[in-house]
mmCIF file with all atom_site columns, C-alpha atoms in Angstrom:
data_model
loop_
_atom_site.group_PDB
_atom_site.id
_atom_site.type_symbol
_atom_site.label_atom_id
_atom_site.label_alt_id
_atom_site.label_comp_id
_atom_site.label_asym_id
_atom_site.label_entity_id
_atom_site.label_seq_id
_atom_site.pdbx_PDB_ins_code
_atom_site.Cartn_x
_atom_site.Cartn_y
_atom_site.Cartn_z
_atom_site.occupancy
_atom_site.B_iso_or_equiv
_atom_site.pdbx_formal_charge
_atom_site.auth_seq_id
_atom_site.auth_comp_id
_atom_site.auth_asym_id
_atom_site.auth_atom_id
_atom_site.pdbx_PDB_model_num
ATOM 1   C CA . UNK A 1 1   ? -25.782 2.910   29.012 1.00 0.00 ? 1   UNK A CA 1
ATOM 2   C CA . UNK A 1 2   ? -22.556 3.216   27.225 1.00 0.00 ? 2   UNK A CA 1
ATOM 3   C CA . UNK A 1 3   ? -19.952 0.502   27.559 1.00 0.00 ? 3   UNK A CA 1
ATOM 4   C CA . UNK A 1 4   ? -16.483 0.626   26.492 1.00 0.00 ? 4   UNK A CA 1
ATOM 5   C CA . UNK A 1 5   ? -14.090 -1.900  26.575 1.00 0.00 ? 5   UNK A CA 1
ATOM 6   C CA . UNK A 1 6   ? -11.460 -1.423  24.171 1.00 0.00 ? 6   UNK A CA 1
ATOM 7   C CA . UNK A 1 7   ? -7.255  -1.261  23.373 1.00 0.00 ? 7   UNK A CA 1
ATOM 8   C CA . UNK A 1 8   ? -5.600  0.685   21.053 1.00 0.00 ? 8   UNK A CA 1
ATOM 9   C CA . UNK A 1 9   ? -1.353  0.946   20.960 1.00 0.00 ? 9   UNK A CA 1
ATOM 10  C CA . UNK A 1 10  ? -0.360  4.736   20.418 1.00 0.00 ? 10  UNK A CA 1
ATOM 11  C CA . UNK A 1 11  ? 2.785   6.751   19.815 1.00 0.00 ? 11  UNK A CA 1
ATOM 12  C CA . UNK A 1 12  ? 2.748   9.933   21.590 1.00 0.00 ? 12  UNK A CA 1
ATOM 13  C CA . UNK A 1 13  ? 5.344   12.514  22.121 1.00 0.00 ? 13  UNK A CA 1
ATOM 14  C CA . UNK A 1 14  ? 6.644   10.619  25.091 1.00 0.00 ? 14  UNK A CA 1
ATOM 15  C CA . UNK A 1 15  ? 6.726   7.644   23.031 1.00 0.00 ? 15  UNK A CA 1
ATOM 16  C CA . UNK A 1 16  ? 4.340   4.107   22.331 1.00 0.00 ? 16  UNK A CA 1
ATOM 17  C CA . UNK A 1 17  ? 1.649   3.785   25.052 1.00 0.00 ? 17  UNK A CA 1
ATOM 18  C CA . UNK A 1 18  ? -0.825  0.922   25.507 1.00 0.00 ? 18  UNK A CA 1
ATOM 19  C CA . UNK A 1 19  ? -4.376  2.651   26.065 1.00 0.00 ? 19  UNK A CA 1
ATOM 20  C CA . UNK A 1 20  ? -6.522  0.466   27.907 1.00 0.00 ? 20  UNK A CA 1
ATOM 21  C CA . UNK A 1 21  ? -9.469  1.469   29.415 1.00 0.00 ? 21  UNK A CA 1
ATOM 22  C CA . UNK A 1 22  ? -12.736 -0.394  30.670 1.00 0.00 ? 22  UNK A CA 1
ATOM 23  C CA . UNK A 1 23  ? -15.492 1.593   31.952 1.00 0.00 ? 23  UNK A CA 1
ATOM 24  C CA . UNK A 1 24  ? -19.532 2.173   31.705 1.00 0.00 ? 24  UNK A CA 1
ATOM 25  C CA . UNK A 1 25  ? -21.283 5.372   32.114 1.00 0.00 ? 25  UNK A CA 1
ATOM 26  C CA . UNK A 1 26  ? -25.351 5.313   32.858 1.00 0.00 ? 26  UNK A CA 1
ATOM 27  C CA . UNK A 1 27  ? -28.090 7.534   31.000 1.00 0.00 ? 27  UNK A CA 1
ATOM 28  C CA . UNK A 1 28  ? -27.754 11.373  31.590 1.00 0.00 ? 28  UNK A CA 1
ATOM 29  C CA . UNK A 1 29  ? -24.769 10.765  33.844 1.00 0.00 ? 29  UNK A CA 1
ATOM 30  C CA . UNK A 1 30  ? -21.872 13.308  33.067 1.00 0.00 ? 30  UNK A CA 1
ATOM 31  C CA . UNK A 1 31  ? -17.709 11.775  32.985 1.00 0.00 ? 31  UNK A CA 1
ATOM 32  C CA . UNK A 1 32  ? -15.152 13.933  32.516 1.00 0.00 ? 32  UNK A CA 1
ATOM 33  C CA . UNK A 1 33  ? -11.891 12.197  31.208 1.00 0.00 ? 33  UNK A CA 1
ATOM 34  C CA . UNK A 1 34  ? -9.096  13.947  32.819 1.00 0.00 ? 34  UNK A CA 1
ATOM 35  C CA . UNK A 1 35  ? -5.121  12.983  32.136 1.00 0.00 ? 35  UNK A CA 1
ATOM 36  C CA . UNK A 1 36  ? -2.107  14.747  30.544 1.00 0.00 ? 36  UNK A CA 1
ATOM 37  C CA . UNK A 1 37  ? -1.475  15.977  26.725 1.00 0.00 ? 37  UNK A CA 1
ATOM 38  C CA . UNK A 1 38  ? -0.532  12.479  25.189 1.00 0.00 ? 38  UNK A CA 1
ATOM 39  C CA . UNK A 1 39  ? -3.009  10.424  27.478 1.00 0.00 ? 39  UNK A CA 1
ATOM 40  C CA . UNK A 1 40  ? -5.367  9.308   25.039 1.00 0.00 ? 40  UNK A CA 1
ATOM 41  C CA . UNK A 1 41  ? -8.429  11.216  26.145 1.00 0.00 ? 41  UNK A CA 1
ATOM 42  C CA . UNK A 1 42  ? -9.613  12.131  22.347 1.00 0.00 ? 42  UNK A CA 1
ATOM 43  C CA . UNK A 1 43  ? -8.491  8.903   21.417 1.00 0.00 ? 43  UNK A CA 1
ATOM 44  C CA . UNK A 1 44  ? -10.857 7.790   23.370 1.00 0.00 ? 44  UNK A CA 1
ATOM 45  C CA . UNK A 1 45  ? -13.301 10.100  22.409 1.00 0.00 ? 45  UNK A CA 1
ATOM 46  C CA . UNK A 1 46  ? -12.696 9.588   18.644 1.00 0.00 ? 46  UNK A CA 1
ATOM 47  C CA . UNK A 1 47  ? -13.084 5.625   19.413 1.00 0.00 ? 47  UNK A CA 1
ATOM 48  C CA . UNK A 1 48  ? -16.279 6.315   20.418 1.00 0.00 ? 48  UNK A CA 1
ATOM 49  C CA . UNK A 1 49  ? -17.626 8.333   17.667 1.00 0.00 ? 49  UNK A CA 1
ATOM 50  C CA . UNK A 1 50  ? -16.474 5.601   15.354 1.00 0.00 ? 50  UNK A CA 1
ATOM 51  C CA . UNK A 1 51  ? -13.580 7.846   13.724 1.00 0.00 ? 51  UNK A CA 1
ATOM 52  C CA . UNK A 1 52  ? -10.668 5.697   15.124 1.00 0.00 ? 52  UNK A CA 1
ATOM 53  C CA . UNK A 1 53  ? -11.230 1.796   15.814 1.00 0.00 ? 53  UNK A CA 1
ATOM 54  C CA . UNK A 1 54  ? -9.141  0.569   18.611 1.00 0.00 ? 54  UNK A CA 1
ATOM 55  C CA . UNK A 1 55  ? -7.036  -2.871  18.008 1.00 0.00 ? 55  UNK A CA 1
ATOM 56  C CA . UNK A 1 56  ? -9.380  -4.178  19.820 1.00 0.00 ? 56  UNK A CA 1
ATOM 57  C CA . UNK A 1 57  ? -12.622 -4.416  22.309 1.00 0.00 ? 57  UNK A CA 1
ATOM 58  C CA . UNK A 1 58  ? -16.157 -3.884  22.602 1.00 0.00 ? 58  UNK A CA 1
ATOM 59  C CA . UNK A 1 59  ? -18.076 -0.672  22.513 1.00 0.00 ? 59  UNK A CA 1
ATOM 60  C CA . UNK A 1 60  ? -21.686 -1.176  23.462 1.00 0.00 ? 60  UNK A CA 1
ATOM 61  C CA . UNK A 1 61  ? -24.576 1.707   23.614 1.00 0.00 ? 61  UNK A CA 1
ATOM 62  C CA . UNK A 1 62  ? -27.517 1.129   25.110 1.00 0.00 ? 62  UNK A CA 1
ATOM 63  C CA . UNK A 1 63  ? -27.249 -2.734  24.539 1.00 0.00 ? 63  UNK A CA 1
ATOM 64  C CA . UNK A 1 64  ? -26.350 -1.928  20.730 1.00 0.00 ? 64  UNK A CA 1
ATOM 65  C CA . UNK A 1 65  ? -23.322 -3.217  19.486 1.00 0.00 ? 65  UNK A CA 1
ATOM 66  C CA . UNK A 1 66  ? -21.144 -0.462  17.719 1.00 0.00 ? 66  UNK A CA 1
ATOM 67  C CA . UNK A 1 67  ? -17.892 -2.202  17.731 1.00 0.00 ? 67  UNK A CA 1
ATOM 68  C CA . UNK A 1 68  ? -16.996 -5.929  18.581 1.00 0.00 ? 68  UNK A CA 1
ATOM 69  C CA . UNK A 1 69  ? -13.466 -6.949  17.526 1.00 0.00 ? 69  UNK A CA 1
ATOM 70  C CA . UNK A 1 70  ? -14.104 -10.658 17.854 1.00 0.00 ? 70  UNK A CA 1
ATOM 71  C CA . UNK A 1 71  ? -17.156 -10.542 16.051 1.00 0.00 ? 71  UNK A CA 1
ATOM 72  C CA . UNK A 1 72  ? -16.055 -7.967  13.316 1.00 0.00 ? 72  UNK A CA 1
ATOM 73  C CA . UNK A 1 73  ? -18.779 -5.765  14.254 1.00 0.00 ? 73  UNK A CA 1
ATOM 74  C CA . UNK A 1 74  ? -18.179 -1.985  13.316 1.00 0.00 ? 74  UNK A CA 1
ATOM 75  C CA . UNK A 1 75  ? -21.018 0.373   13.114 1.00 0.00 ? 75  UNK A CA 1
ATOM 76  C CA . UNK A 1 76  ? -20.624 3.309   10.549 1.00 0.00 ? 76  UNK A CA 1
ATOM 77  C CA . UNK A 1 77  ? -19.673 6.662   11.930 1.00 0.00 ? 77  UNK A CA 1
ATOM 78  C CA . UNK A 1 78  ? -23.101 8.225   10.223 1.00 0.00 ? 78  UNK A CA 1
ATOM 79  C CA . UNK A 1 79  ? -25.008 5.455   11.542 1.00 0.00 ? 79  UNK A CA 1
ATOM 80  C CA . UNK A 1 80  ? -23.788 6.204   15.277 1.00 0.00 ? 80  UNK A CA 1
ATOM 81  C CA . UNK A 1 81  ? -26.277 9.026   16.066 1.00 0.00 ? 81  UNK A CA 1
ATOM 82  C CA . UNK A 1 82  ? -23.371 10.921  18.159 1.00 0.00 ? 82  UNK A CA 1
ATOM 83  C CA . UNK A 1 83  ? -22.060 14.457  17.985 1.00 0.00 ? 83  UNK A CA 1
ATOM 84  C CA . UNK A 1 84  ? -18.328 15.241  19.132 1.00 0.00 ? 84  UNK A CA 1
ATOM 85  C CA . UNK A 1 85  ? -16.979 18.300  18.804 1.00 0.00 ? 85  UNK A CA 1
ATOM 86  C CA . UNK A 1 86  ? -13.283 18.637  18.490 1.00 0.00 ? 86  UNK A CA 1
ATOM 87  C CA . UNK A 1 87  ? -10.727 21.029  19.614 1.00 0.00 ? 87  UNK A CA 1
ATOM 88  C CA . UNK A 1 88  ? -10.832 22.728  15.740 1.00 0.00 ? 88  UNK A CA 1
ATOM 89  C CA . UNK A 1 89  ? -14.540 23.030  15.722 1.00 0.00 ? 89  UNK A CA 1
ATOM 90  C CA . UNK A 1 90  ? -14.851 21.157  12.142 1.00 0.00 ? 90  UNK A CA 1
ATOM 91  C CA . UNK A 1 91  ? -17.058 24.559  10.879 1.00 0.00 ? 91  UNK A CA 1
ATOM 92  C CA . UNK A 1 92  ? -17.661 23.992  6.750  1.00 0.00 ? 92  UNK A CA 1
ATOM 93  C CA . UNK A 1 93  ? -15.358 26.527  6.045  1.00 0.00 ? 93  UNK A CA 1
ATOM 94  C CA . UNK A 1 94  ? -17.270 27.384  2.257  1.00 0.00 ? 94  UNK A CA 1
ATOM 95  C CA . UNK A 1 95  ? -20.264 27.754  4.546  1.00 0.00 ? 95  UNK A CA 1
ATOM 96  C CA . UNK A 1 96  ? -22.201 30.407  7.006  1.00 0.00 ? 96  UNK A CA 1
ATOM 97  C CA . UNK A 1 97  ? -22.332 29.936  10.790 1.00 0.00 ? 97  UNK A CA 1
ATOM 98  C CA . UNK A 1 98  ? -25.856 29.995  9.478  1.00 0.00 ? 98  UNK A CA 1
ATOM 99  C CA . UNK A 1 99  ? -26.040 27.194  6.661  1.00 0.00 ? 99  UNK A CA 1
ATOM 100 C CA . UNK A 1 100 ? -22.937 25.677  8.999  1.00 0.00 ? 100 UNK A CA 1
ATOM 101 C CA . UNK A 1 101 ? -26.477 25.055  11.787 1.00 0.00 ? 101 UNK A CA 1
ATOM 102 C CA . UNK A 1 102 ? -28.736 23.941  8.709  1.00 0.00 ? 102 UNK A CA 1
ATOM 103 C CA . UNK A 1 103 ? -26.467 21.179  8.155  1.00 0.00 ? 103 UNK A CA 1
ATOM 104 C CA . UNK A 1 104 ? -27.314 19.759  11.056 1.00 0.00 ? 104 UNK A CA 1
ATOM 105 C CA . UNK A 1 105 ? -30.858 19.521  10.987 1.00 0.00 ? 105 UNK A CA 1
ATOM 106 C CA . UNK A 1 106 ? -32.750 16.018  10.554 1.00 0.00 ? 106 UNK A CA 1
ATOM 107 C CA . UNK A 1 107 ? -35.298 17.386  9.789  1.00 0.00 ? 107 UNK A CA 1
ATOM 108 C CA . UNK A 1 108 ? -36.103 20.920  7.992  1.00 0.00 ? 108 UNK A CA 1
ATOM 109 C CA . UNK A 1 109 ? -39.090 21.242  10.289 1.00 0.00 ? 109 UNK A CA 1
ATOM 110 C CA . UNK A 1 110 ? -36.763 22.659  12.985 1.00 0.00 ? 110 UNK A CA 1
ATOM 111 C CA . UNK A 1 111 ? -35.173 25.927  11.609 1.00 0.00 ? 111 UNK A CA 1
ATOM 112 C CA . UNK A 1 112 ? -36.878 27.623  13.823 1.00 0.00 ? 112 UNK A CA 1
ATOM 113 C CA . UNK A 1 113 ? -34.872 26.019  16.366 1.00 0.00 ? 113 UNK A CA 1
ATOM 114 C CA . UNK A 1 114 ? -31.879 27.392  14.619 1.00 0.00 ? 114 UNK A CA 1
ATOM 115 C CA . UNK A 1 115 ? -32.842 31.152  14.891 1.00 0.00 ? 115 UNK A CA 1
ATOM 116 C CA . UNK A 1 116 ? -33.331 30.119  18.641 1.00 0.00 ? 116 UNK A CA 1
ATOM 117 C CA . UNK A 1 117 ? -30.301 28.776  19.278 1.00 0.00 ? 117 UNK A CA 1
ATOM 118 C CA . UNK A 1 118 ? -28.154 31.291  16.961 1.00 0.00 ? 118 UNK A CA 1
ATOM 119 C CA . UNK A 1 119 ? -29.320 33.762  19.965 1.00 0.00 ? 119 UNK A CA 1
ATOM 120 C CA . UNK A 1 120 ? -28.802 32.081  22.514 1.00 0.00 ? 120 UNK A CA 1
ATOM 121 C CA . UNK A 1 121 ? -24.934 31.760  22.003 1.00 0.00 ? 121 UNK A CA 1
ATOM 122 C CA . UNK A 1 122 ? -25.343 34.818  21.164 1.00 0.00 ? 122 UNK A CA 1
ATOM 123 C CA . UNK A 1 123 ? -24.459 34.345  16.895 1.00 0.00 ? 123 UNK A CA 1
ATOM 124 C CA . UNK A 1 124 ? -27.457 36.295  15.621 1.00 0.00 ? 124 UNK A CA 1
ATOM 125 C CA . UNK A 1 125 ? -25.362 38.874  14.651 1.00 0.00 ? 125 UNK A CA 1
ATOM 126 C CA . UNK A 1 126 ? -22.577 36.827  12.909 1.00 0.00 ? 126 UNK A CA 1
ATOM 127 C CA . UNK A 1 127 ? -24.870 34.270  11.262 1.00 0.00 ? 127 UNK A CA 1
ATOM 128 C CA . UNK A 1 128 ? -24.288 35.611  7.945  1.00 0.00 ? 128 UNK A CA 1
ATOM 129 C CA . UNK A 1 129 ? -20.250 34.783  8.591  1.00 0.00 ? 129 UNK A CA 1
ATOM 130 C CA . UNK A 1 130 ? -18.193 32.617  7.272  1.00 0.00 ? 130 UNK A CA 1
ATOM 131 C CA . UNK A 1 131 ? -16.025 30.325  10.152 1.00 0.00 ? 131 UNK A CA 1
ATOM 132 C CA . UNK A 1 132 ? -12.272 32.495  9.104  1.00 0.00 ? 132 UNK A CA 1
ATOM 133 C CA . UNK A 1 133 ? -14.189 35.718  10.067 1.00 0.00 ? 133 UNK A CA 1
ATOM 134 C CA . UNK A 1 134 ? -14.887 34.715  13.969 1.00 0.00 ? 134 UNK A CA 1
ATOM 135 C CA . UNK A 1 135 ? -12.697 34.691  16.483 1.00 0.00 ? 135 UNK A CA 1
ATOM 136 C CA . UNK A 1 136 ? -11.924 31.125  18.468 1.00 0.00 ? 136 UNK A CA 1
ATOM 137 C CA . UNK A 1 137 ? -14.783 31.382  20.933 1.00 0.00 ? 137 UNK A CA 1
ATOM 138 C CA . UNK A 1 138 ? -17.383 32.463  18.274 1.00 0.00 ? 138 UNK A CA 1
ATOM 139 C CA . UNK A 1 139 ? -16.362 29.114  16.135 1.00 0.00 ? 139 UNK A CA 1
ATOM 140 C CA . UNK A 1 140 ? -16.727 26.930  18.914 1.00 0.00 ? 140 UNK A CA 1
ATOM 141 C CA . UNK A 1 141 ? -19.652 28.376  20.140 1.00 0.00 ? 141 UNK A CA 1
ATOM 142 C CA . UNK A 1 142 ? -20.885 27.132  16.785 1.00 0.00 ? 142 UNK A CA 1
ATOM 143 C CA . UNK A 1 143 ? -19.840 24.020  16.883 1.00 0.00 ? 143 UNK A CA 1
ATOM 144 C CA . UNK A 1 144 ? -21.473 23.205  20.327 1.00 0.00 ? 144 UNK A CA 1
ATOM 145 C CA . UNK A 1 145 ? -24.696 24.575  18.691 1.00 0.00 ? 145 UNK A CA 1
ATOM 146 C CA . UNK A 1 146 ? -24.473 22.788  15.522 1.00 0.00 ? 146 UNK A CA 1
ATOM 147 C CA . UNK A 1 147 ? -23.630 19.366  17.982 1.00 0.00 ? 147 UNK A CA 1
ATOM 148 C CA . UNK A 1 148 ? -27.179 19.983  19.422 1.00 0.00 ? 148 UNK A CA 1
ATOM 149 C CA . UNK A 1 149 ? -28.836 20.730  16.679 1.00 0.00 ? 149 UNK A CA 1
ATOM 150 C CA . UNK A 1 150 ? -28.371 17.063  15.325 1.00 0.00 ? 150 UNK A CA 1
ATOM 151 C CA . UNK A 1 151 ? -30.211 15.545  18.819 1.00 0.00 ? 151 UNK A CA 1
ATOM 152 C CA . UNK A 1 152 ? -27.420 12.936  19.256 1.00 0.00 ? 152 UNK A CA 1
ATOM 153 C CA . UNK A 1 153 ? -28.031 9.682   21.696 1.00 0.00 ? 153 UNK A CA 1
ATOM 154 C CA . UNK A 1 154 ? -24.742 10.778  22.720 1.00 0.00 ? 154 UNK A CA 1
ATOM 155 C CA . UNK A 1 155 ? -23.006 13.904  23.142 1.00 0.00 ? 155 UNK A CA 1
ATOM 156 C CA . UNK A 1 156 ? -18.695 14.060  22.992 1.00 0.00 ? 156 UNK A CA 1
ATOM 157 C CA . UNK A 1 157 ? -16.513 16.998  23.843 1.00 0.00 ? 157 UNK A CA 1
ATOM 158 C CA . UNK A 1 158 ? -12.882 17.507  23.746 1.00 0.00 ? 158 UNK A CA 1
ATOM 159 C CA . UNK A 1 159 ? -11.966 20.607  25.447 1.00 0.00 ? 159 UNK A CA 1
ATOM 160 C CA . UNK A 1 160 ? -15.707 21.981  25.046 1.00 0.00 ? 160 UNK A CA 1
ATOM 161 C CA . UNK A 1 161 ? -14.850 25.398  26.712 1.00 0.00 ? 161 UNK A CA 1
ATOM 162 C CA . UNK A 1 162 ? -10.910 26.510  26.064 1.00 0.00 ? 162 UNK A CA 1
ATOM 163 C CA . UNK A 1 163 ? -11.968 28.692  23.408 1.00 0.00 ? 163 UNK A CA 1
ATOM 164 C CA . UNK A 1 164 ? -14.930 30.101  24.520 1.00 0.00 ? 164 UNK A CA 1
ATOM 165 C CA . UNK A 1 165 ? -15.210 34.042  25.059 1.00 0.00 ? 165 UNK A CA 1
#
């Protein structure tokens, strides 16, 4: 179960904003977080994942503690076992879409899985590219594979599918 209790003050383009949210999603259940440019939905997202703390709150995964304000309790992004993939995909850009996968991988044991997944989003043929020679969709096709490849406890997307072909 993920719990997430936290604040955070932002300045959008329409000015400060108080974000403010309380909520708790069960294992395997699906939320989409739906709310205008500005809103705070990666905020949120990125709050999770440990790349933004909020001012303060309580983010709680499966009864582990990855951020307590009170108690000055902040879990290291690494140490998070999440993937989120952004809205800029966050490819190596020195890298292949094939060593890109690699990266991911816990444990070498699984390249195999690699191959397999390079054709199912259909990146056989462009595994040998580097991310400035594919197109938007073939990037973040990438990046959702690469996301899976590390087996997170929890999986984040921010506008998983705008790009895709």
């Amino acid at each position: 179960m993920i719990k997430v209790k936290a604040k955070k003050d932002l300045m959008t383009s329409h000015g400060p904003i108080r974000l403010d949210v309380d909520f708790q999603i069960t294992d395997h259940e699906l939320v989409t977080l739906y709310g205008p440019s500005g809103a705070g939905k990666t905020t949120i997202l990125r709050m999770i994942a440990g790349l933004t703390d909020p001012d303060e709150g309580l983010i709680e995964i499966d009864s582990e503690v990855w951020f307590d304000s009170a108690k000055g309790i902040n879990t290291p992004v690494q140490e998070r076992h999440i993937s989120l993939v952004l809205q800029d995909y966050n490819l190596f850009p020195n890298m292949t879409v094939r060593q890109n996968l690699k990266y991911a991988l816990k444990d070498k044991k699984d390249e195999g899985l690699v191959d397999e997944l390079l054709e199912m989003a259909h990146l056989t043929q462009l595994k040998d590219r580097k991310p400035d020679m594919l197109s938007g969709g073939q990037k973040q096709r990438a990046a959702l594979v690469r996301a899976l490849l590390r087996r997170p406890k929890i999986f984040l997307l921010d506008e998983p599918l705008s790009s895709l072909d």
